Each structure stands twice: as structure tokens, then as C-alpha cells.
Amino acid sequence: MTQDTALLAATDQPQGATALAERKVFIKTYGCQMNVYDSGRMSDALAAEGYVATETMDDADLVLLNTCHIREKAAEKVYSALGRLRETKKARAAEGREFMIGVAGCVAQAEGDEIARREPAVDVVIGPQTYHRLPQALKRARSGERVVDTEYALEDKFEHLPDPTRVKGRARSVTAFLTVQEGCDKFCTFCVVPYTRGSEVSRPIAQIVSEAEKLVAAGVRELTLLGQNVNAWHGMDASGRPIGLGDLLYRLADIPGLARLRYTTSHPRDMDDRLIEAHRDLRMLMPYLHLPVQAGSDRILKAMNRRHNAADYIALVERIRAARPDIALSGDFIVGFPGETEADFQATMDLVETIGYAQAYSFKYSTRPGTPGADLPDHVAEDVKTERLARLQELLLKQQQDFSRSLIGSEIDLLLEKPGRMPGQLIGRSPWLQSVNVDANQSKIGDIINVRITAAGPNSLFAEVAEG
Ligand code: 5AD
Ligand code: SF4
């Protein structure tokens, strides 16, 4: 969940706004997929005000940083980016040209007033729950006010945002994110999310189904449901019966034209029986699950307030694999949590060996002020963290490569997503979220074709169209 994404690929650009009031916005997205989704919706909100998206900061009249607060480094990046934007703003002012700076996302939520104090060049600070008010905030800023709007809005932002499929000129990709749940009540002791994104809120099922249907009508074939703790999603069916994420997946699987479903990120405690049944029954639910464990030592898991131990996690993965034998696992890991000894770290390595991951994200523990972890004794020295992370990443990388190589020679379904570098070449997505290059002259983007994997590179696979 940690790729820095300069969002708004060419396909995502609203191109239809009139030349008359045309202003350009550049959105830089940091952090997780939820921010990627939010950046898309902010772009839609701004398109309704005549903004067009640009991929070059130099063209922009408005630069919006959609920020991440999860680790210290992520937050620091924002302040250094703001320093550079301040200089651009000065240069633009000398030319008599407008240049506005907005900060959105989790750093905005956590440090809104601090940003305004430290960086006077910032015009607007807007939190993840209020970005539907972005157009008004910009108007207020243009009349000289500095706007910091980071409250947890009473109104539902999704009800106030333009329909994403109706934004003029917006071409859709064949894959899309759909946020179904926000916030987290788990309070892992290292994590800022319960403070920045607030407590768990689920979007109503009718709103989700309607957004999904519109996305599919606009050409989307694969939907990834998003939430900080997505498998805590809960709602009610038509007869008022409480339902969970498993039921939501069965409902979405009925949408004609939708070919693939995924969801992320899950907490092991919230993987209930119905959700595991969905993995067993729904072929369109992709056999790939991001299920962070964070650590393998029970002592550390307890100190992290994870509310599961290593044996619980292993037993859960066994049940999921029994339901869907071709499922591949992905995970998140933290090394060097306060008090972690070499033996604790070895327990993480052992757990990784036991599970076997197809993909993983691993981090050095980063102290987050205000979280209980920050106040624990026995913080681990930086060089120890660095050395443990290197050992863990070596193992995880080997597992990832082994998984990719194990696919060579097999036939898989590929969702064709975009043109490749060479003429006639297309890039598709495997069921396990890998990028696959294939020569497929007869096929078009959005098709799902059967291919045979021929080779595995470090970041992608290669395939040929399978006959028959
Ligand atoms: N330090 C390091 N990694 C963290 N994560 C969350 N908080 C911290 C922290 N303070 C990691 C967890 C989480 C992922 C999104 O980021 O592994 O699952
Ligand atoms: Fe953070 Fe834990 Fe909630 Fe995940 S489950 S968002 S790590 S508090």
C-alpha cells in the first residue's frame, strides 16, 4: 500500500471542460489505494468547476498533495514538497499568474493547523472527510481566506460528489477502486489510522451497488473494494438483516458485465465464515488476499494489540486455502517494534516460511506521536531495524520470485488493461495482481483471454496467447 502515485494517468483525465474557465490541476497522491480513489473523486469534484487534470506540475494552476501519515517519512515528504511549491508560487506571482496550493489526505487531517502555520504558501487544507467541499474552499481561498477544513463532516461526502462516470470527458480504465468502508476501530498500537481516518464507517449497500453498476456500465471489468479495514464492512439487506463483506461480494457478483472482484485491506480478526465461503463459491472473486500479520512473535503481536497470535493466523490461512486452494497471500510486516528481540524477529521469519507469500510490503517501525507504541520502552536501534528489514525482504523477495516462476508453463486468465511498449503488445493483470506482457493482436483492452506464461521477470510476467 505504499506506492507513490502521480495520479491521473492519461485515461483518467477529464478533457471536456470549456476553454473559457479552464484551469489546470495537478494531483500528487501519496500512500495507499484509498488515497488513489480519493484523488479520483477530488479530480471529479474539480472537473465540475471547470478544472482539467494535468500530469505536469509546470502547467498547473492548482497543485493538490493528497498525503499519507502512516510513517514519519511519508509525512516529511509533504513538507519538503511544500517548500518547493512555495518557490514556484513566488515565481508565478512575479509573472502575475495564479498558483494555488492545497493539502489533502491524512497529513492534512492530523496536522492541518501545523501545516497552515509552517507553510504560509498553502491556500487550502482539506481532510479526507470534507473533500467534497473543495470547490467552495478554493473560492474562499481566492477571496483571501486561508481555509483549514478537517472536521468530520456531518453530511456524507459521497452524496455530495459528482457521479464519477458522468464527469465530462473522463475515460475510464477497465479496473477501478470503490471505497466501501473508511476508518478503523482496531487501534493497533503502532498505527495512526484510527486517529487520522476516525472510527469505522460503512457505506450503505445501495450506494455501493449503484456506484458499482455505473462503473461497470462505463466499461469497468474489475472492481477492488477498498477500506482501511474492509472486512469490517457491515450493512443491512432489504429485509433489515445485518450483513457483512461476504454478503456484499455475493450481491456485487450478480452485476452483469462485472468480471472480477477484489477487496483490500483486511484484518485477520474480521475474516468471518461468510467471507471465506465467498472465496469458495465466487469464481470472480480473485484468488489473492492481502492479509497483514505484521509480526510472528506472540509477545510482539500482543504489544501491537493485534488481537490474534501467530497460530490463529496460520489456522485462518489454512481455512482460507482449504476453501480456495489457488489463493495467494500478500502481507504487511513491521520490523523493530519496541521491545523486539532477535528471537521475536526470528519468529516473524519462521511465520513467513510457514505461510509462503506471493507478495508483501515490509517496513521499519516508525514512531508515530500520539500512538501507544510511541510511549513503549526499549525502542530498537535504527541499524538493527535496517539489518532485520534486509533479511526479511530477502526472504519475501525470494518467495515472490518463486511464486512467479511457479506459474511458468501454466495457462491463466488475463484481463487486458493497457497497451504495451511494443506494437501489438498488451499489458494485462493476472488473477494474482501481476502485470503480464502478451502479444495479442486479435484482442482488445477489457477482454479476458487465456494465456500461457512463458517467463517471469523481476516486476512482470511474459505470456503467449493460449490456443483453443
Ligand atoms: N511504522 C511502520 N509501519 C507501519 N504501518 C502502519 N503503521 C506503521 C508504523 N508506525 C504499516 C503496517 C500497515 C501498513 C499499511 O503500514 O504494516 O499494515
Ligand atoms: Fe492501523 Fe491496525 Fe486499523 Fe490496520 S487494523 S488500519 S494497522 S489500526
Tab-separated table of C-alpha atoms and ligand atoms in Angstrom:
chain	number	residue	atom	x	y	z
A	1	MET	CA	0.000	0.000	0.000
A	2	THR	CA	2.890	2.340	-0.247
A	3	GLN	CA	3.454	3.283	-3.828
A	4	ASP	CA	3.737	6.976	-4.507
A	5	THR	CA	1.387	7.537	-7.343
A	6	ALA	CA	1.348	10.562	-9.551
A	7	LEU	CA	-2.321	10.026	-10.182
A	8	LEU	CA	-4.372	10.925	-13.161
A	9	ALA	CA	-2.956	8.789	-15.868
A	10	ALA	CA	-3.892	9.932	-19.337
A	11	THR	CA	-7.037	7.786	-19.264
A	12	ASP	CA	-8.276	9.483	-16.119
A	13	GLN	CA	-8.219	13.000	-17.382
A	14	PRO	CA	-11.403	14.950	-17.698
A	15	GLN	CA	-10.908	16.598	-21.068
A	16	GLY	CA	-14.238	18.163	-21.795
A	17	ALA	CA	-14.238	21.360	-19.708
A	18	THR	CA	-14.692	24.585	-21.648
A	19	ALA	CA	-11.670	26.655	-22.596
A	20	LEU	CA	-13.350	29.706	-21.082
A	21	ALA	CA	-12.854	28.998	-17.392
A	22	GLU	CA	-10.222	26.313	-17.854
A	23	ARG	CA	-7.820	25.861	-15.008
A	24	LYS	CA	-5.417	23.005	-14.592
A	25	VAL	CA	-4.940	20.841	-11.521
A	26	PHE	CA	-2.054	18.516	-10.748
A	27	ILE	CA	-2.777	15.987	-8.016
A	28	LYS	CA	0.110	14.171	-6.382
A	29	THR	CA	-1.025	11.098	-4.499
A	30	TYR	CA	0.966	9.566	-1.666
A	31	GLY	CA	0.258	6.355	0.232
A	32	CYS	CA	-2.477	3.800	-0.110
A	33	GLN	CA	-5.144	2.902	-2.677
A	34	MET	CA	-7.752	4.751	-0.634
A	35	ASN	CA	-5.887	7.943	-1.432
A	36	VAL	CA	-5.782	6.960	-5.112
A	37	TYR	CA	-9.567	6.595	-5.037
A	38	ASP	CA	-9.972	9.905	-3.158
A	39	SER	CA	-7.738	11.715	-5.657
A	40	GLY	CA	-10.003	10.498	-8.460
A	41	ARG	CA	-13.071	11.796	-6.660
A	42	MET	CA	-11.381	15.146	-5.894
A	43	SER	CA	-10.487	15.414	-9.547
A	44	ASP	CA	-14.169	14.781	-10.405
A	45	ALA	CA	-15.301	17.457	-7.935
A	46	LEU	CA	-12.885	19.931	-9.520
A	47	ALA	CA	-13.847	18.938	-13.080
A	48	ALA	CA	-17.382	20.065	-12.265
A	49	GLU	CA	-15.823	23.503	-11.557
A	50	GLY	CA	-14.019	23.640	-14.901
A	51	TYR	CA	-10.649	22.234	-13.845
A	52	VAL	CA	-8.856	19.832	-16.150
A	53	ALA	CA	-6.225	17.456	-14.858
A	54	THR	CA	-2.631	17.771	-15.964
A	55	GLU	CA	0.243	15.394	-15.455
A	56	THR	CA	2.848	18.159	-15.459
A	57	MET	CA	3.182	20.324	-12.413
A	58	ASP	CA	4.555	23.201	-14.511
A	59	ASP	CA	1.206	23.568	-16.321
A	60	ALA	CA	-0.856	23.577	-13.141
A	61	ASP	CA	-2.802	26.482	-11.632
A	62	LEU	CA	-3.574	24.310	-8.626
A	63	VAL	CA	-1.363	21.661	-7.053
A	64	LEU	CA	-3.020	19.324	-4.627
A	65	LEU	CA	-0.972	16.997	-2.431
A	66	ASN	CA	-3.049	14.041	-1.263
A	67	THR	CA	-0.929	12.969	1.660
A	68	CYS	CA	-0.096	9.943	3.815
A	69	HIS	CA	0.678	9.998	7.546
A	70	ILE	CA	1.353	6.303	8.143
A	71	ARG	CA	5.117	6.588	8.679
A	72	GLU	CA	7.285	9.570	9.561
A	73	LYS	CA	8.986	9.586	6.150
A	74	ALA	CA	5.657	9.775	4.345
A	75	ALA	CA	4.668	12.853	6.365
A	76	GLU	CA	8.081	14.515	5.925
A	77	LYS	CA	7.802	14.256	2.151
A	78	VAL	CA	4.855	16.637	2.293
A	79	TYR	CA	6.801	19.414	3.963
A	80	SER	CA	9.690	19.146	1.519
A	81	ALA	CA	7.263	19.150	-1.436
A	82	LEU	CA	5.589	22.238	0.051
A	83	GLY	CA	8.942	24.007	0.297
A	84	ARG	CA	9.444	23.519	-3.465
A	85	LEU	CA	5.890	24.623	-4.252
A	86	ARG	CA	6.424	27.836	-2.266
A	87	GLU	CA	9.222	28.763	-4.694
A	88	THR	CA	7.004	28.007	-7.699
A	89	LYS	CA	4.299	30.180	-6.200
A	90	LYS	CA	6.740	33.095	-5.846
A	91	ALA	CA	7.866	32.721	-9.465
A	92	ARG	CA	4.260	32.605	-10.655
A	93	ALA	CA	3.323	35.664	-8.616
A	94	ALA	CA	6.147	37.541	-10.368
A	95	GLU	CA	4.505	36.578	-13.695
A	96	GLY	CA	1.111	37.678	-12.353
A	97	ARG	CA	-0.265	34.145	-12.667
A	98	GLU	CA	-2.442	32.317	-10.160
A	99	PHE	CA	-0.910	29.339	-8.423
A	100	MET	CA	-2.789	27.706	-5.584
A	101	ILE	CA	-1.574	25.004	-3.215
A	102	GLY	CA	-3.847	22.523	-1.465
A	103	VAL	CA	-3.037	19.805	1.046
A	104	ALA	CA	-5.475	16.921	1.399
A	105	GLY	CA	-5.437	13.447	2.961
A	106	CYS	CA	-4.138	12.148	6.269
A	107	VAL	CA	-1.368	14.697	6.990
A	108	ALA	CA	-3.986	17.404	6.404
A	109	GLN	CA	-6.278	15.673	8.897
A	110	ALA	CA	-3.597	15.112	11.534
A	111	GLU	CA	-1.599	18.329	11.199
A	112	GLY	CA	-3.921	20.817	9.495
A	113	ASP	CA	-3.177	23.817	11.700
A	114	GLU	CA	0.513	22.940	11.863
A	115	ILE	CA	0.692	22.930	8.036
A	116	ALA	CA	-1.014	26.314	7.892
A	117	ARG	CA	1.433	27.676	10.488
A	118	ARG	CA	4.597	26.178	8.982
A	119	GLU	CA	3.848	26.858	5.344
A	120	PRO	CA	2.117	30.196	4.663
A	121	ALA	CA	2.083	29.479	0.912
A	122	VAL	CA	-0.626	26.839	1.416
A	123	ASP	CA	-4.084	28.116	0.415
A	124	VAL	CA	-6.298	25.198	1.418
A	125	VAL	CA	-6.011	22.287	3.840
A	126	ILE	CA	-8.779	19.750	3.455
A	127	GLY	CA	-9.334	16.443	5.277
A	128	PRO	CA	-10.388	13.061	3.877
A	129	GLN	CA	-13.964	13.551	5.106
A	130	THR	CA	-14.516	17.039	3.675
A	131	TYR	CA	-13.024	16.995	0.192
A	132	HIS	CA	-16.472	17.303	-1.415
A	133	ARG	CA	-16.220	20.916	-0.176
A	134	LEU	CA	-13.025	21.527	-2.125
A	135	PRO	CA	-14.612	23.802	-4.766
A	136	GLN	CA	-16.067	26.098	-2.068
A	137	ALA	CA	-12.797	26.025	-0.141
A	138	LEU	CA	-10.923	27.189	-3.256
A	139	LYS	CA	-13.426	30.005	-3.798
A	140	ARG	CA	-12.965	31.128	-0.207
A	141	ALA	CA	-9.179	30.956	-0.592
A	142	ARG	CA	-9.360	33.014	-3.772
A	143	SER	CA	-11.057	35.774	-1.827
A	144	GLY	CA	-8.129	35.884	0.551
A	145	GLU	CA	-9.099	33.425	3.284
A	146	ARG	CA	-6.816	30.562	4.370
A	147	VAL	CA	-9.006	27.532	4.667
A	148	VAL	CA	-8.409	24.625	7.038
A	149	ASP	CA	-11.387	22.251	6.802
A	150	THR	CA	-10.606	18.991	8.573
A	151	GLU	CA	-13.673	18.306	10.666
A	152	TYR	CA	-15.530	15.007	10.400
A	153	ALA	CA	-18.368	16.357	8.272
A	154	LEU	CA	-21.893	15.503	9.341
A	155	GLU	CA	-23.055	15.118	5.755
A	156	ASP	CA	-21.994	12.094	3.704
A	157	LYS	CA	-19.307	13.253	1.262
A	158	PHE	CA	-20.249	10.542	-1.236
A	159	GLU	CA	-23.752	12.038	-1.542
A	160	HIS	CA	-22.185	15.398	-2.413
A	161	LEU	CA	-19.667	14.313	-5.021
A	162	PRO	CA	-20.429	14.212	-8.734
A	163	ASP	CA	-21.208	10.805	-10.215
A	164	PRO	CA	-17.742	9.573	-11.265
A	165	THR	CA	-19.000	8.116	-14.531
A	166	ARG	CA	-20.690	11.342	-15.577
A	167	VAL	CA	-17.708	13.633	-15.403
A	168	LYS	CA	-17.434	15.023	-18.903
A	169	GLY	CA	-14.660	13.511	-20.982
A	170	ARG	CA	-13.436	11.171	-18.245
A	171	ALA	CA	-12.282	7.960	-19.866
A	172	ARG	CA	-12.376	5.009	-17.504
A	173	SER	CA	-9.846	2.289	-17.134
A	174	VAL	CA	-11.123	-1.315	-17.089
A	175	THR	CA	-10.190	-1.622	-13.413
A	176	ALA	CA	-11.477	0.638	-10.661
A	177	PHE	CA	-11.366	1.140	-6.931
A	178	LEU	CA	-14.540	1.579	-4.930
A	179	THR	CA	-14.321	2.699	-1.297
A	180	VAL	CA	-16.901	0.789	0.758
A	181	GLN	CA	-15.628	1.425	4.279
A	182	GLU	CA	-13.460	4.037	5.976
A	183	GLY	CA	-11.727	4.320	9.313
A	184	CYS	CA	-10.636	1.721	11.829
A	185	ASP	CA	-11.534	0.731	15.402
A	186	LYS	CA	-8.731	-1.774	15.888
A	187	PHE	CA	-6.169	0.572	17.459
A	188	CYS	CA	-3.010	-1.372	16.687
A	189	THR	CA	-0.511	0.413	18.909
A	190	PHE	CA	1.788	1.469	16.042
A	191	CYS	CA	-0.900	2.902	13.791
A	192	VAL	CA	-2.242	6.422	13.205
A	193	VAL	CA	-5.219	5.372	11.083
A	194	PRO	CA	-7.814	5.301	13.903
A	195	TYR	CA	-6.792	8.915	14.648
A	196	THR	CA	-6.486	10.271	11.090
A	197	ARG	CA	-9.373	8.423	9.441
A	198	GLY	CA	-11.553	8.090	12.534
A	199	SER	CA	-13.737	5.197	13.573
A	200	GLU	CA	-15.178	2.594	11.221
A	201	VAL	CA	-17.928	3.759	8.898
A	202	SER	CA	-19.518	1.564	6.221
A	203	ARG	CA	-21.152	2.980	3.112
A	204	PRO	CA	-24.730	1.721	2.630
A	205	ILE	CA	-25.118	-1.248	0.291
A	206	ALA	CA	-27.482	0.581	-2.089
A	207	GLN	CA	-24.906	3.354	-2.594
A	208	ILE	CA	-22.143	0.806	-3.253
A	209	VAL	CA	-24.205	-1.287	-5.674
A	210	SER	CA	-25.284	1.822	-7.552
A	211	GLU	CA	-21.694	3.086	-7.884
A	212	ALA	CA	-20.527	-0.386	-8.960
A	213	GLU	CA	-23.280	-0.644	-11.603
A	214	LYS	CA	-22.384	2.753	-13.003
A	215	LEU	CA	-18.696	1.864	-13.164
A	216	VAL	CA	-19.495	-1.390	-14.979
A	217	ALA	CA	-21.789	0.460	-17.420
A	218	ALA	CA	-18.817	2.768	-18.083
A	219	GLY	CA	-16.611	-0.209	-19.033
A	220	VAL	CA	-15.063	-1.348	-15.738
A	221	ARG	CA	-14.493	-5.140	-15.629
A	222	GLU	CA	-12.591	-5.489	-12.354
A	223	LEU	CA	-13.568	-3.780	-9.109
A	224	THR	CA	-11.433	-3.575	-5.979
A	225	LEU	CA	-13.435	-2.741	-2.858
A	226	LEU	CA	-11.425	-0.542	-0.524
A	227	GLY	CA	-11.413	0.143	3.177
A	228	GLN	CA	-8.784	0.707	5.856
A	229	ASN	CA	-10.343	-2.351	7.447
A	230	VAL	CA	-12.505	-3.504	4.573
A	231	ASN	CA	-13.654	-6.792	6.039
A	232	ALA	CA	-15.245	-4.915	8.938
A	233	TRP	CA	-17.766	-3.602	6.377
A	234	HIS	CA	-21.306	-4.190	7.560
A	235	GLY	CA	-24.735	-3.245	6.336
A	236	MET	CA	-28.300	-4.414	6.084
A	237	ASP	CA	-30.107	-6.338	3.388
A	238	ALA	CA	-33.568	-5.389	2.041
A	239	SER	CA	-35.295	-7.166	4.933
A	240	GLY	CA	-33.178	-5.419	7.576
A	241	ARG	CA	-30.939	-8.426	8.286
A	242	PRO	CA	-27.352	-7.495	9.242
A	243	ILE	CA	-24.860	-8.476	6.538
A	244	GLY	CA	-21.089	-8.402	6.124
A	245	LEU	CA	-18.495	-8.138	3.368
A	246	GLY	CA	-19.105	-11.746	2.223
A	247	ASP	CA	-22.768	-10.945	1.505
A	248	LEU	CA	-21.793	-7.718	-0.250
A	249	LEU	CA	-19.471	-9.692	-2.544
A	250	TYR	CA	-22.253	-12.185	-3.423
A	251	ARG	CA	-24.503	-9.208	-4.263
A	252	LEU	CA	-21.897	-7.473	-6.450
A	253	ALA	CA	-21.119	-10.757	-8.214
A	254	ASP	CA	-24.658	-10.574	-9.705
A	255	ILE	CA	-23.901	-7.385	-11.660
A	256	PRO	CA	-23.960	-8.337	-15.350
A	257	GLY	CA	-20.714	-7.457	-17.129
A	258	LEU	CA	-18.583	-7.355	-13.989
A	259	ALA	CA	-15.862	-9.991	-14.383
A	260	ARG	CA	-13.602	-9.714	-11.351
A	261	LEU	CA	-13.793	-8.666	-7.711
A	262	ARG	CA	-11.107	-7.961	-5.139
A	263	TYR	CA	-11.011	-6.259	-1.747
A	264	THR	CA	-8.314	-4.765	0.451
A	265	THR	CA	-7.114	-4.322	3.283
A	266	SER	CA	-8.308	-6.963	5.713
A	267	HIS	CA	-7.721	-7.633	9.404
A	268	PRO	CA	-7.356	-11.337	10.312
A	269	ARG	CA	-9.905	-10.955	13.123
A	270	ASP	CA	-12.620	-9.901	10.675
A	271	MET	CA	-12.297	-12.823	8.214
A	272	ASP	CA	-15.643	-14.437	9.018
A	273	ASP	CA	-17.134	-17.708	7.700
A	274	ARG	CA	-19.331	-15.988	5.142
A	275	LEU	CA	-16.353	-14.200	3.626
A	276	ILE	CA	-14.414	-17.462	3.405
A	277	GLU	CA	-17.486	-19.050	1.745
A	278	ALA	CA	-17.423	-16.239	-0.805
A	279	HIS	CA	-13.848	-17.236	-1.665
A	280	ARG	CA	-15.055	-20.828	-2.091
A	281	ASP	CA	-18.135	-20.024	-4.202
A	282	LEU	CA	-17.360	-16.965	-6.299
A	283	ARG	CA	-15.000	-17.702	-9.190
A	284	MET	CA	-14.935	-13.984	-9.976
A	285	LEU	CA	-13.534	-13.201	-6.520
A	286	MET	CA	-9.853	-13.256	-7.405
A	287	PRO	CA	-7.682	-15.825	-5.597
A	288	TYR	CA	-5.469	-13.211	-3.984
A	289	LEU	CA	-5.767	-11.875	-0.455
A	290	HIS	CA	-3.866	-9.104	1.280
A	291	LEU	CA	-3.948	-10.212	4.907
A	292	PRO	CA	-1.404	-8.327	7.019
A	293	VAL	CA	0.019	-10.152	10.021
A	294	GLN	CA	2.682	-7.530	10.963
A	295	ALA	CA	4.817	-9.875	13.084
A	296	GLY	CA	5.293	-13.534	14.008
A	297	SER	CA	6.067	-13.272	17.726
A	298	ASP	CA	3.074	-13.628	20.039
A	299	ARG	CA	4.681	-11.277	22.550
A	300	ILE	CA	5.069	-8.567	19.902
A	301	LEU	CA	1.608	-9.209	18.434
A	302	LYS	CA	0.201	-8.654	21.920
A	303	ALA	CA	2.188	-5.444	22.384
A	304	MET	CA	0.902	-4.349	18.972
A	305	ASN	CA	-2.680	-5.011	20.184
A	306	ARG	CA	-3.295	-7.158	17.123
A	307	ARG	CA	-5.736	-9.421	18.976
A	308	HIS	CA	-4.508	-12.550	17.209
A	309	ASN	CA	-1.452	-14.721	17.687
A	310	ALA	CA	0.698	-16.477	15.109
A	311	ALA	CA	-1.168	-19.804	15.478
A	312	ASP	CA	-4.555	-18.051	14.920
A	313	TYR	CA	-3.211	-16.508	11.738
A	314	ILE	CA	-1.776	-19.779	10.407
A	315	ALA	CA	-5.033	-21.637	11.174
A	316	LEU	CA	-7.017	-18.910	9.412
A	317	VAL	CA	-4.832	-19.096	6.304
A	318	GLU	CA	-5.290	-22.887	6.285
A	319	ARG	CA	-9.094	-22.458	6.328
A	320	ILE	CA	-8.959	-19.904	3.521
A	321	ARG	CA	-6.683	-22.166	1.455
A	322	ALA	CA	-8.993	-25.116	2.027
A	323	ALA	CA	-11.869	-23.014	0.644
A	324	ARG	CA	-9.893	-21.684	-2.327
A	325	PRO	CA	-6.767	-23.762	-2.981
A	326	ASP	CA	-5.294	-21.457	-5.651
A	327	ILE	CA	-5.374	-18.412	-3.354
A	328	ALA	CA	-2.128	-16.470	-2.969
A	329	LEU	CA	-1.338	-14.413	0.104
A	330	SER	CA	0.068	-10.952	0.461
A	331	GLY	CA	1.020	-9.296	3.735
A	332	ASP	CA	2.384	-6.309	5.625
A	333	PHE	CA	5.229	-6.609	8.131
A	334	ILE	CA	6.799	-4.278	10.656
A	335	VAL	CA	10.299	-4.972	11.969
A	336	GLY	CA	11.808	-3.357	15.031
A	337	PHE	CA	8.632	-2.698	17.001
A	338	PRO	CA	9.648	-1.549	20.525
A	339	GLY	CA	10.957	-4.479	22.549
A	340	GLU	CA	11.521	-6.752	19.520
A	341	THR	CA	14.410	-9.133	20.254
A	342	GLU	CA	16.340	-11.245	17.757
A	343	ALA	CA	14.192	-14.231	18.844
A	344	ASP	CA	10.990	-12.225	18.185
A	345	PHE	CA	12.275	-11.264	14.770
A	346	GLN	CA	13.155	-14.898	14.050
A	347	ALA	CA	9.534	-15.784	14.821
A	348	THR	CA	8.492	-13.392	12.021
A	349	MET	CA	10.919	-15.118	9.635
A	350	ASP	CA	9.518	-18.523	10.687
A	351	LEU	CA	5.956	-17.397	10.093
A	352	VAL	CA	6.877	-16.117	6.623
A	353	GLU	CA	8.468	-19.507	5.866
A	354	THR	CA	5.334	-21.291	7.076
A	355	ILE	CA	2.843	-19.190	5.092
A	356	GLY	CA	4.735	-18.519	1.854
A	357	TYR	CA	3.764	-15.104	0.462
A	358	ALA	CA	3.270	-14.222	-3.193
A	359	GLN	CA	3.764	-10.535	-2.426
A	360	ALA	CA	4.490	-8.419	0.648
A	361	TYR	CA	5.198	-4.959	1.997
A	362	SER	CA	7.617	-4.599	4.874
A	363	PHE	CA	8.630	-1.595	6.922
A	364	LYS	CA	10.866	-0.493	9.743
A	365	TYR	CA	8.786	0.554	12.739
A	366	SER	CA	8.306	4.311	12.636
A	367	THR	CA	7.378	6.089	15.852
A	368	ARG	CA	4.106	7.954	15.454
A	369	PRO	CA	3.499	10.581	18.143
A	370	GLY	CA	0.152	10.097	19.858
A	371	THR	CA	0.026	6.318	19.337
A	372	PRO	CA	0.576	3.994	22.351
A	373	GLY	CA	3.633	2.417	20.658
A	374	ALA	CA	5.485	5.728	20.878
A	375	ASP	CA	5.448	5.517	24.692
A	376	LEU	CA	6.708	1.933	24.956
A	377	PRO	CA	10.181	1.279	26.356
A	378	ASP	CA	13.053	-0.438	24.503
A	379	HIS	CA	12.901	1.188	21.110
A	380	VAL	CA	15.060	-0.772	18.679
A	381	ALA	CA	18.207	0.868	17.294
A	382	GLU	CA	17.993	2.061	13.685
A	383	ASP	CA	20.876	-0.109	12.441
A	384	VAL	CA	19.253	-3.207	13.960
A	385	LYS	CA	15.973	-2.364	12.210
A	386	THR	CA	17.818	-1.852	8.927
A	387	GLU	CA	19.596	-5.172	9.175
A	388	ARG	CA	16.406	-7.099	10.107
A	389	LEU	CA	14.446	-5.465	7.314
A	390	ALA	CA	17.111	-6.510	4.789
A	391	ARG	CA	16.925	-10.141	5.958
A	392	LEU	CA	13.131	-10.165	5.854
A	393	GLN	CA	12.980	-8.533	2.434
A	394	GLU	CA	15.442	-11.035	1.012
A	395	LEU	CA	13.173	-13.872	2.105
A	396	LEU	CA	9.991	-12.157	0.898
A	397	LEU	CA	11.551	-11.346	-2.472
A	398	LYS	CA	12.630	-14.953	-2.903
A	399	GLN	CA	9.085	-16.133	-2.138
A	400	GLN	CA	7.664	-13.627	-4.611
A	401	GLN	CA	10.034	-14.810	-7.351
A	402	ASP	CA	9.349	-18.472	-6.551
A	403	PHE	CA	5.638	-17.787	-6.880
A	404	SER	CA	6.069	-16.026	-10.241
A	405	ARG	CA	8.315	-18.810	-11.563
A	406	SER	CA	5.848	-21.479	-10.424
A	407	LEU	CA	3.406	-20.060	-12.981
A	408	ILE	CA	5.716	-20.594	-15.975
A	409	GLY	CA	4.100	-23.093	-18.350
A	410	SER	CA	0.623	-22.752	-16.856
A	411	GLU	CA	-2.440	-21.225	-18.517
A	412	ILE	CA	-4.130	-18.341	-16.752
A	413	ASP	CA	-6.870	-15.752	-17.364
A	414	LEU	CA	-5.616	-12.314	-18.194
A	415	LEU	CA	-7.625	-9.089	-18.052
A	416	LEU	CA	-6.164	-6.840	-20.757
A	417	GLU	CA	-5.643	-3.416	-19.240
A	418	LYS	CA	-3.473	-1.192	-21.427
A	419	PRO	CA	-1.209	-1.098	-24.488
A	420	GLY	CA	2.312	-2.466	-24.004
A	421	ARG	CA	5.551	-0.835	-25.170
A	422	MET	CA	5.822	-2.781	-28.444
A	423	PRO	CA	3.264	-2.661	-31.249
A	424	GLY	CA	0.716	-5.465	-30.840
A	425	GLN	CA	1.718	-5.955	-27.228
A	426	LEU	CA	-0.787	-5.537	-24.420
A	427	ILE	CA	-0.377	-5.492	-20.648
A	428	GLY	CA	-2.838	-7.442	-18.575
A	429	ARG	CA	-3.464	-8.358	-14.957
A	430	SER	CA	-3.203	-11.891	-13.686
A	431	PRO	CA	-5.640	-13.188	-11.052
A	432	TRP	CA	-2.773	-12.618	-8.574
A	433	LEU	CA	-2.363	-8.952	-9.488
A	434	GLN	CA	0.816	-9.415	-11.526
A	435	SER	CA	1.453	-7.395	-14.676
A	436	VAL	CA	1.672	-9.684	-17.697
A	437	ASN	CA	3.008	-8.709	-21.161
A	438	VAL	CA	1.443	-10.539	-24.080
A	439	ASP	CA	1.392	-10.255	-27.894
A	440	ALA	CA	-2.330	-10.250	-28.508
A	441	ASN	CA	-3.169	-8.637	-31.841
A	442	GLN	CA	-6.638	-10.147	-32.003
A	443	SER	CA	-7.741	-8.901	-28.594
A	444	LYS	CA	-8.715	-5.556	-27.143
A	445	ILE	CA	-8.437	-3.811	-23.801
A	446	GLY	CA	-11.119	-5.100	-21.435
A	447	ASP	CA	-11.057	-8.641	-22.879
A	448	ILE	CA	-10.216	-11.553	-20.618
A	449	ILE	CA	-8.095	-14.042	-22.537
A	450	ASN	CA	-6.435	-17.344	-21.806
A	451	VAL	CA	-2.633	-17.109	-21.939
A	452	ARG	CA	0.319	-19.366	-21.226
A	453	ILE	CA	3.052	-17.895	-19.016
A	454	THR	CA	6.423	-18.166	-20.761
A	455	ALA	CA	8.793	-16.233	-18.498
A	456	ALA	CA	8.988	-14.311	-15.233
A	457	GLY	CA	10.878	-11.015	-14.945
A	458	PRO	CA	11.535	-9.132	-11.689
A	459	ASN	CA	8.418	-6.942	-11.993
A	460	SER	CA	6.234	-8.642	-14.564
A	461	LEU	CA	5.435	-11.863	-16.373
A	462	PHE	CA	5.512	-12.680	-20.091
A	463	ALA	CA	2.921	-14.775	-21.867
A	464	GLU	CA	1.647	-16.009	-25.231
A	465	VAL	CA	-1.970	-16.426	-26.238
A	466	ALA	CA	-3.023	-19.981	-25.467
A	467	GLU	CA	-4.628	-21.858	-28.370
A	468	GLY	CA	-8.165	-23.194	-28.225
B	1	5AD	N1	5.598	2.050	11.350
B	1	5AD	C1	5.853	1.211	10.326
B	1	5AD	N2	4.897	0.674	9.577
B	1	5AD	C2	3.614	0.984	9.855
B	1	5AD	N3	2.456	0.601	9.294
B	1	5AD	C3	1.450	1.207	9.940
B	1	5AD	N4	1.926	1.990	10.909
B	1	5AD	C4	3.280	1.860	10.889
B	1	5AD	C5	4.333	2.391	11.675
B	1	5AD	N5	4.094	3.228	12.697
B	1	5AD	C6	2.378	-0.377	8.206
B	1	5AD	C7	1.572	-1.607	8.612
B	1	5AD	C8	0.302	-1.422	7.865
B	1	5AD	C9	0.775	-0.717	6.619
B	1	5AD	C10	-0.266	-0.004	5.849
B	1	5AD	O1	1.725	0.204	7.091
B	1	5AD	O2	2.272	-2.752	8.177
B	1	5AD	O3	-0.358	-2.653	7.586
B	2	SF4	FE1	-3.998	0.505	11.518
B	2	SF4	FE2	-4.389	-1.847	12.776
B	2	SF4	FE3	-6.504	-0.440	11.840
B	2	SF4	FE4	-4.826	-1.642	10.102
B	2	SF4	S1	-6.132	-2.674	11.651
B	2	SF4	S2	-5.632	0.471	9.971
B	2	SF4	S3	-2.846	-1.426	11.140
B	2	SF4	S4	-5.101	0.197	13.487
